[in-house]
Amino acid sequence: MKFGHFSDSAREYVITTPRTPLPWINYLGSEAFFSLVSHTAGGYSFYRDAKLRRITRYRYNNVPADSNGRYYYIKDGDTVWNPGWQPTQTELDSYECRHGLGYSIITGKKNSLTAKLELFVPVGDNCEIDRLVLTNESDAPKSFTVFSYLEFCLWNAVDDSTNFQRNFSTGEVEVEGSTIYHKTEYRERRNHYALFTVNTPIDGFDTSRDAFLGAWRSNANPEVVENGRCTNSVAHGWAPVGVHQVNVTLQPGESRSLIFVLGYIENPEDEKWAAPGVINKTRAQAMAARYATDAQVDAALAKLHDHWNTLLSTYSVKSSDEKLDRMVNTWNQYQCMVTFNMSRSASYYESGTGRGMGFRDSCQDLLGFVHLIPARARERILDIAATQFPDGSAYHQYQPLTKKGNMDIGSGFNDDPLWLIAAVYAYLGETGDYSILDEPVDFDNDHSLAQPLLEHLRRSFGYLRTHKGPHGLPLIGRADWNDCLNLNCFSKEPGESFQTTGPSEGPVAESVFIAGMYVKYGNQFAEILDSTGHTDEAAAVRAEVAEMEHTVLTAGWDGSWFRRAYDAFGHVIGGEECEEGKIFIEPQGMCVMAGIGVDTGEAVTALQSVKDKLDTKYGIVLLQPAYTKYHLELGEISSYPPGYKENAGIFCHNNPWVSCAETVVGHGDRAFEIYKKTCPAYIEDISEIHRTEPYVYSQMVAGRDAATFGEAKNSWLTGTAAWTFVDVSQYILGIQPTLAGLKIDPCIPHEMDGFTLRRVWRGATYEIVVENPDHLEKGVKAMTVDGKPVSGNILSPVPAGSTVQVKVVMG
Ligand code: BGC
């Protein structure tokens, strides 16, 4: 069952009923000002950091779901309604929400009045524009009243939802003309405030939530709206809100637009005040003036569309499969941008108050983003690397506002350092900009410890080289990619953090998964060293890698698949001898991607075991059999009911690893089958089972051991976005940026005749035609560049600005 449909020409998902299984959201903004907006106009805004600079208030886990946002009420006679249905839930005559690239358009119609709400964050500005266009579709004049409503957050979202003894006394606002200014704490240590304005004289306002809603009411039935009149309240403490009242009369067929702007302003210290106690509004007024007319808003929207069209033209495919094209050309890359911006901080499942930016998460997100805006990827790499410790280990998370490592969670996740190599290699392959390796970068955010970035990579690899366990495999530390496999934790206290309890480093517990990473990213590190003239060092790294490969094929091999780990007692995890958790997905994908066992047969055997033991109709589960009881020696993984999350859920992030691995052994049919199982466009028809947005990936789909098999959770902020894009763009369609050049090595389903693809790489445009006359799954037999045959399948860089025609024949 579907609740809408894709519009490929507009690059939108069109939701046709407000009663979706869950809130279906979109992200506005991709630089500093961000808004989350659901299909019913719920959500919130923040500046850079969802925890420290929250602009509007949201209540997670609220009932009804998602009942705070930027709401526009229309009082037309006795009927009160919202264009997005929430929060009044007044039945609409028609409803539609179009989620597009960086904007959403929600249109409701009631009693012959159409209200179209366009929401977006303009490129280069720190505000959200909500343009409400009202059209009288009746044949008589109509008079009605519009009320805007949003609730301000008192900046620090954690404090805002916990420290009420203070908060109820601090709220302050100013109102001037049609603008409401939220200035809580501006009198003391803040030099920022928010504004909420509309481009027309208003007929009233409210800034006190109590005055607007009335006692014992909710935003479903505000007293002010019911009475049709604002009270012009000025908030002193309690809960400041922004409410405008605009009375409108429209002739038959007439339209009127109201442009609301929610903005964030910073003032320099010496320009904070216009008069004692009166904030300096100059910048706010300038912002309001930038969006005072429809022409200005149209221009800003056009700029936003151009921005996205340019970005997404970097990689676009045309094949015979419209779902593939839709995901590759639009939605997958769009989600990559969002995960790059947000890491795992703010979604409808991540409250924005917990995790900041994850070290491993952000490095992986970058793999799917680097081709879009390499300059931002560069900056991100340098930020992340600066949170590394001098010994090569790393803070697991950092705050985006301060860019400082997060002390609460600390370090000890032993896969983290190697992901930095993955990110830097991807950046170098994309750009060829080796200067990044010479950039001095702090260790532990301490400038006096700065070293060139190359030295950071050296220490990343070195950390794992010097932290091996009894079998010669890398020590796992607190956890590797699987945050829930906590082998040194042994927690018995309810509520204790699995991530930080116990020693950060145990001397015994080892990870085969990190060993796979060590081989894959060790080889990439060696390539980087070779390309920078460090050939002896490269050879030494390769020798280390070869030794690890051998160790994986002995201590890490179980007979039919790769083992997962050894616990703190040296017992196998993920082996035939285990009662539960006999086989895990992660090492199969990572080790084969690293090339381990490809020549000797173990790779194919391991992938066959995945198919036999872990595959389901909705994707590949993380492990089998699921853990049915809590294992003290395994930690959080066994805390989940069977079939959920890391305990045998379909953890979407590592499905593409297996798909990539299948291409490594030449199985295009199987790689594509895996790709499709979790890919949103292919499962849109089961939206009532899947429940999350059908245009983006979710972190997890309940596995076959779960009561709700097929139900997804935690949409948007997942490494799945980046890894699936890597899978489909580099491994399946086969366009791989490498240090040696742009490699073309497709591995596709045999029935595919081929495809055409546009790739902008290092400033030049490659128009690539791939033909598959013999209906193979892999192999390139001939390649021409501008009509001339070339040997091999690697394209060398050409001058920026040129366009190159490439023809590839599989065979
Ligand atoms: C975390 C990742 C982790 C994954 C698997 C996600 O929630 O953000 O860092 O790799 O879970 O445990």
PDB file of C-alpha atoms in Angstrom, residues 462-634:
ATOM      1  CA  GLY A 462      49.812   2.428  13.669  1.00  0.00           C
ATOM      2  CA  TYR A 463      47.237   2.261  16.429  1.00  0.00           C
ATOM      3  CA  LEU A 464      45.805  -0.949  15.051  1.00  0.00           C
ATOM      4  CA  ARG A 465      49.233  -2.315  14.202  1.00  0.00           C
ATOM      5  CA  THR A 466      50.211  -1.979  17.838  1.00  0.00           C
ATOM      6  CA  HIS A 467      46.906  -3.084  19.353  1.00  0.00           C
ATOM      7  CA  LYS A 468      46.527  -6.727  18.503  1.00  0.00           C
ATOM      8  CA  GLY A 469      45.284  -9.569  20.648  1.00  0.00           C
ATOM      9  CA  PRO A 470      46.313 -13.171  21.269  1.00  0.00           C
ATOM     10  CA  HIS A 471      45.469 -14.345  17.724  1.00  0.00           C
ATOM     11  CA  GLY A 472      47.122 -11.367  16.067  1.00  0.00           C
ATOM     12  CA  LEU A 473      43.744  -9.830  15.254  1.00  0.00           C
ATOM     13  CA  PRO A 474      43.021  -6.188  16.171  1.00  0.00           C
ATOM     14  CA  LEU A 475      41.758  -5.590  19.696  1.00  0.00           C
ATOM     15  CA  ILE A 476      38.158  -4.434  19.665  1.00  0.00           C
ATOM     16  CA  GLY A 477      38.311  -1.915  22.537  1.00  0.00           C
ATOM     17  CA  ARG A 478      34.865  -0.670  23.586  1.00  0.00           C
ATOM     18  CA  ALA A 479      33.339  -1.793  20.298  1.00  0.00           C
ATOM     19  CA  ASP A 480      33.988  -1.715  16.590  1.00  0.00           C
ATOM     20  CA  TRP A 481      31.472  -0.659  13.918  1.00  0.00           C
ATOM     21  CA  ASN A 482      28.865  -2.601  15.825  1.00  0.00           C
ATOM     22  CA  ASP A 483      28.455  -0.295  18.785  1.00  0.00           C
ATOM     23  CA  CYS A 484      26.477  -2.968  20.563  1.00  0.00           C
ATOM     24  CA  LEU A 485      29.088  -5.684  20.645  1.00  0.00           C
ATOM     25  CA  ASN A 486      30.632  -4.611  23.941  1.00  0.00           C
ATOM     26  CA  LEU A 487      33.134  -7.285  24.780  1.00  0.00           C
ATOM     27  CA  ASN A 488      34.894  -5.488  27.617  1.00  0.00           C
ATOM     28  CA  CYS A 489      31.840  -4.042  29.301  1.00  0.00           C
ATOM     29  CA  PHE A 490      30.223  -6.663  31.597  1.00  0.00           C
ATOM     30  CA  SER A 491      27.452  -4.381  32.746  1.00  0.00           C
ATOM     31  CA  LYS A 492      24.978  -5.543  35.366  1.00  0.00           C
ATOM     32  CA  GLU A 493      23.512  -2.198  36.401  1.00  0.00           C
ATOM     33  CA  PRO A 494      20.295  -1.145  34.663  1.00  0.00           C
ATOM     34  CA  GLY A 495      20.749   2.094  32.791  1.00  0.00           C
ATOM     35  CA  GLU A 496      24.521   1.924  32.771  1.00  0.00           C
ATOM     36  CA  SER A 497      25.985   2.942  29.421  1.00  0.00           C
ATOM     37  CA  PHE A 498      27.158   0.003  27.364  1.00  0.00           C
ATOM     38  CA  GLN A 499      29.446   2.388  25.546  1.00  0.00           C
ATOM     39  CA  THR A 500      31.410   3.699  28.472  1.00  0.00           C
ATOM     40  CA  THR A 501      31.241   1.017  31.142  1.00  0.00           C
ATOM     41  CA  GLY A 502      34.237  -1.221  31.739  1.00  0.00           C
ATOM     42  CA  PRO A 503      37.801  -0.719  30.569  1.00  0.00           C
ATOM     43  CA  SER A 504      38.126   0.999  27.218  1.00  0.00           C
ATOM     44  CA  GLU A 505      40.770  -1.519  26.260  1.00  0.00           C
ATOM     45  CA  GLY A 506      40.774  -5.207  27.098  1.00  0.00           C
ATOM     46  CA  PRO A 507      43.869  -7.258  26.279  1.00  0.00           C
ATOM     47  CA  VAL A 508      42.017 -10.240  24.795  1.00  0.00           C
ATOM     48  CA  ALA A 509      38.821  -9.398  22.900  1.00  0.00           C
ATOM     49  CA  GLU A 510      39.547  -9.137  19.172  1.00  0.00           C
ATOM     50  CA  SER A 511      37.592  -8.160  16.078  1.00  0.00           C
ATOM     51  CA  VAL A 512      37.699  -9.938  12.720  1.00  0.00           C
ATOM     52  CA  PHE A 513      35.692  -7.052  11.308  1.00  0.00           C
ATOM     53  CA  ILE A 514      38.453  -4.564  12.169  1.00  0.00           C
ATOM     54  CA  ALA A 515      40.905  -7.013  10.641  1.00  0.00           C
ATOM     55  CA  GLY A 516      38.952  -6.748   7.380  1.00  0.00           C
ATOM     56  CA  MET A 517      39.108  -2.978   7.645  1.00  0.00           C
ATOM     57  CA  TYR A 518      42.830  -3.176   8.379  1.00  0.00           C
ATOM     58  CA  VAL A 519      43.362  -4.999   5.115  1.00  0.00           C
ATOM     59  CA  LYS A 520      41.066  -2.811   3.022  1.00  0.00           C
ATOM     60  CA  TYR A 521      42.143   0.545   4.415  1.00  0.00           C
ATOM     61  CA  GLY A 522      45.716  -0.583   5.018  1.00  0.00           C
ATOM     62  CA  ASN A 523      45.948  -1.176   1.270  1.00  0.00           C
ATOM     63  CA  GLN A 524      44.491   2.268   0.640  1.00  0.00           C
ATOM     64  CA  PHE A 525      47.015   3.773   3.040  1.00  0.00           C
ATOM     65  CA  ALA A 526      49.807   2.010   1.164  1.00  0.00           C
ATOM     66  CA  GLU A 527      48.518   3.484  -2.097  1.00  0.00           C
ATOM     67  CA  ILE A 528      48.516   6.947  -0.534  1.00  0.00           C
ATOM     68  CA  LEU A 529      52.084   6.388   0.652  1.00  0.00           C
ATOM     69  CA  ASP A 530      53.157   5.223  -2.802  1.00  0.00           C
ATOM     70  CA  SER A 531      51.554   8.225  -4.431  1.00  0.00           C
ATOM     71  CA  THR A 532      53.454  10.551  -2.131  1.00  0.00           C
ATOM     72  CA  GLY A 533      56.839   8.925  -2.631  1.00  0.00           C
ATOM     73  CA  HIS A 534      56.955   6.918   0.620  1.00  0.00           C
ATOM     74  CA  THR A 535      57.547   3.643  -1.156  1.00  0.00           C
ATOM     75  CA  ASP A 536      59.467   1.833   1.574  1.00  0.00           C
ATOM     76  CA  GLU A 537      56.845   2.663   4.094  1.00  0.00           C
ATOM     77  CA  ALA A 538      54.158   1.526   1.642  1.00  0.00           C
ATOM     78  CA  ALA A 539      55.896  -1.826   1.287  1.00  0.00           C
ATOM     79  CA  ALA A 540      56.070  -2.199   5.069  1.00  0.00           C
ATOM     80  CA  VAL A 541      52.364  -1.455   5.364  1.00  0.00           C
ATOM     81  CA  ARG A 542      51.608  -4.022   2.648  1.00  0.00           C
ATOM     82  CA  ALA A 543      53.627  -6.623   4.512  1.00  0.00           C
ATOM     83  CA  GLU A 544      51.569  -5.915   7.639  1.00  0.00           C
ATOM     84  CA  VAL A 545      48.395  -6.204   5.605  1.00  0.00           C
ATOM     85  CA  ALA A 546      49.463  -9.524   4.097  1.00  0.00           C
ATOM     86  CA  GLU A 547      50.135 -10.893   7.543  1.00  0.00           C
ATOM     87  CA  MET A 548      46.702  -9.802   8.722  1.00  0.00           C
ATOM     88  CA  GLU A 549      45.106 -11.380   5.682  1.00  0.00           C
ATOM     89  CA  HIS A 550      46.704 -14.646   6.644  1.00  0.00           C
ATOM     90  CA  THR A 551      45.499 -14.259  10.220  1.00  0.00           C
ATOM     91  CA  VAL A 552      41.946 -13.658   9.035  1.00  0.00           C
ATOM     92  CA  LEU A 553      42.059 -16.770   6.882  1.00  0.00           C
ATOM     93  CA  THR A 554      43.228 -18.820   9.839  1.00  0.00           C
ATOM     94  CA  ALA A 555      42.058 -17.489  13.205  1.00  0.00           C
ATOM     95  CA  GLY A 556      39.230 -15.534  11.569  1.00  0.00           C
ATOM     96  CA  TRP A 557      37.867 -18.303   9.340  1.00  0.00           C
ATOM     97  CA  ASP A 558      35.262 -20.675  10.665  1.00  0.00           C
ATOM     98  CA  GLY A 559      35.051 -23.153   7.814  1.00  0.00           C
ATOM     99  CA  SER A 560      32.166 -21.654   5.848  1.00  0.00           C
ATOM    100  CA  TRP A 561      32.250 -18.009   6.855  1.00  0.00           C
ATOM    101  CA  PHE A 562      34.375 -15.407   8.593  1.00  0.00           C
ATOM    102  CA  ARG A 563      34.127 -15.338  12.374  1.00  0.00           C
ATOM    103  CA  ARG A 564      33.015 -12.131  14.018  1.00  0.00           C
ATOM    104  CA  ALA A 565      35.304 -11.750  17.022  1.00  0.00           C
ATOM    105  CA  TYR A 566      36.875 -13.344  20.065  1.00  0.00           C
ATOM    106  CA  ASP A 567      35.432 -12.356  23.432  1.00  0.00           C
ATOM    107  CA  ALA A 568      37.335 -11.325  26.551  1.00  0.00           C
ATOM    108  CA  PHE A 569      37.875 -15.006  27.424  1.00  0.00           C
ATOM    109  CA  GLY A 570      39.159 -15.847  23.972  1.00  0.00           C
ATOM    110  CA  HIS A 571      35.932 -17.622  22.952  1.00  0.00           C
ATOM    111  CA  VAL A 572      34.748 -17.451  19.357  1.00  0.00           C
ATOM    112  CA  ILE A 573      31.858 -15.133  18.481  1.00  0.00           C
ATOM    113  CA  GLY A 574      30.156 -15.877  15.194  1.00  0.00           C
ATOM    114  CA  GLY A 575      31.217 -19.485  14.739  1.00  0.00           C
ATOM    115  CA  GLU A 576      29.530 -22.874  14.327  1.00  0.00           C
ATOM    116  CA  GLU A 577      30.435 -23.753  17.923  1.00  0.00           C
ATOM    117  CA  CYS A 578      28.300 -20.862  19.281  1.00  0.00           C
ATOM    118  CA  GLU A 579      24.814 -21.650  20.465  1.00  0.00           C
ATOM    119  CA  GLU A 580      23.447 -18.302  19.286  1.00  0.00           C
ATOM    120  CA  GLY A 581      25.067 -15.723  17.034  1.00  0.00           C
ATOM    121  CA  LYS A 582      26.789 -18.346  14.881  1.00  0.00           C
ATOM    122  CA  ILE A 583      27.200 -16.095  11.868  1.00  0.00           C
ATOM    123  CA  PHE A 584      27.343 -12.295  11.552  1.00  0.00           C
ATOM    124  CA  ILE A 585      27.031 -10.196   8.443  1.00  0.00           C
ATOM    125  CA  GLU A 586      29.741  -7.575   9.053  1.00  0.00           C
ATOM    126  CA  PRO A 587      32.946  -9.587   8.562  1.00  0.00           C
ATOM    127  CA  GLN A 588      31.553 -11.305   5.455  1.00  0.00           C
ATOM    128  CA  GLY A 589      30.966  -7.966   3.737  1.00  0.00           C
ATOM    129  CA  MET A 590      34.099  -6.211   4.954  1.00  0.00           C
ATOM    130  CA  CYS A 591      36.566  -9.079   4.496  1.00  0.00           C
ATOM    131  CA  VAL A 592      35.404  -9.788   0.952  1.00  0.00           C
ATOM    132  CA  MET A 593      35.420  -6.090   0.077  1.00  0.00           C
ATOM    133  CA  ALA A 594      39.010  -6.128   1.319  1.00  0.00           C
ATOM    134  CA  GLY A 595      39.727  -8.939  -1.136  1.00  0.00           C
ATOM    135  CA  ILE A 596      40.378 -11.563   1.531  1.00  0.00           C
ATOM    136  CA  GLY A 597      39.778 -15.092   0.266  1.00  0.00           C
ATOM    137  CA  VAL A 598      38.844 -13.938  -3.207  1.00  0.00           C
ATOM    138  CA  ASP A 599      41.610 -15.968  -4.872  1.00  0.00           C
ATOM    139  CA  THR A 600      41.382 -18.902  -2.522  1.00  0.00           C
ATOM    140  CA  GLY A 601      37.624 -19.411  -2.519  1.00  0.00           C
ATOM    141  CA  GLU A 602      36.687 -18.394   1.027  1.00  0.00           C
ATOM    142  CA  ALA A 603      35.047 -15.190  -0.240  1.00  0.00           C
ATOM    143  CA  VAL A 604      32.487 -16.991  -2.388  1.00  0.00           C
ATOM    144  CA  THR A 605      31.858 -19.544   0.347  1.00  0.00           C
ATOM    145  CA  ALA A 606      31.248 -16.807   2.917  1.00  0.00           C
ATOM    146  CA  LEU A 607      28.802 -14.989   0.644  1.00  0.00           C
ATOM    147  CA  GLN A 608      26.940 -18.215  -0.018  1.00  0.00           C
ATOM    148  CA  SER A 609      26.636 -18.684   3.747  1.00  0.00           C
ATOM    149  CA  VAL A 610      25.171 -15.193   4.015  1.00  0.00           C
ATOM    150  CA  LYS A 611      22.600 -16.124   1.403  1.00  0.00           C
ATOM    151  CA  ASP A 612      21.770 -19.412   3.055  1.00  0.00           C
ATOM    152  CA  LYS A 613      21.665 -18.267   6.634  1.00  0.00           C
ATOM    153  CA  LEU A 614      21.015 -14.536   6.838  1.00  0.00           C
ATOM    154  CA  ASP A 615      18.961 -13.542   3.824  1.00  0.00           C
ATOM    155  CA  THR A 616      15.256 -12.675   4.028  1.00  0.00           C
ATOM    156  CA  LYS A 617      12.751 -11.106   1.664  1.00  0.00           C
ATOM    157  CA  TYR A 618      13.304  -7.679   3.253  1.00  0.00           C
ATOM    158  CA  GLY A 619      17.078  -7.796   3.412  1.00  0.00           C
ATOM    159  CA  ILE A 620      19.949  -9.546   5.161  1.00  0.00           C
ATOM    160  CA  VAL A 621      19.749  -9.816   8.940  1.00  0.00           C
ATOM    161  CA  LEU A 622      22.770  -8.961  11.026  1.00  0.00           C
ATOM    162  CA  LEU A 623      23.222 -12.344  12.684  1.00  0.00           C
ATOM    163  CA  GLN A 624      21.656 -15.718  13.258  1.00  0.00           C
ATOM    164  CA  PRO A 625      20.457 -17.269  15.431  1.00  0.00           C
ATOM    165  CA  ALA A 626      19.294 -14.214  17.350  1.00  0.00           C
ATOM    166  CA  TYR A 627      20.337 -13.910  20.990  1.00  0.00           C
ATOM    167  CA  THR A 628      17.441 -14.943  23.177  1.00  0.00           C
ATOM    168  CA  LYS A 629      18.959 -13.932  26.500  1.00  0.00           C
ATOM    169  CA  TYR A 630      21.260 -11.274  27.876  1.00  0.00           C
ATOM    170  CA  HIS A 631      24.914 -12.221  27.581  1.00  0.00           C
ATOM    171  CA  LEU A 632      27.033 -10.338  30.050  1.00  0.00           C
ATOM    172  CA  GLU A 633      30.119 -10.950  27.917  1.00  0.00           C
ATOM    173  CA  LEU A 634      28.522  -9.541  24.753  1.00  0.00           C
TER     174      LEU A 634
END
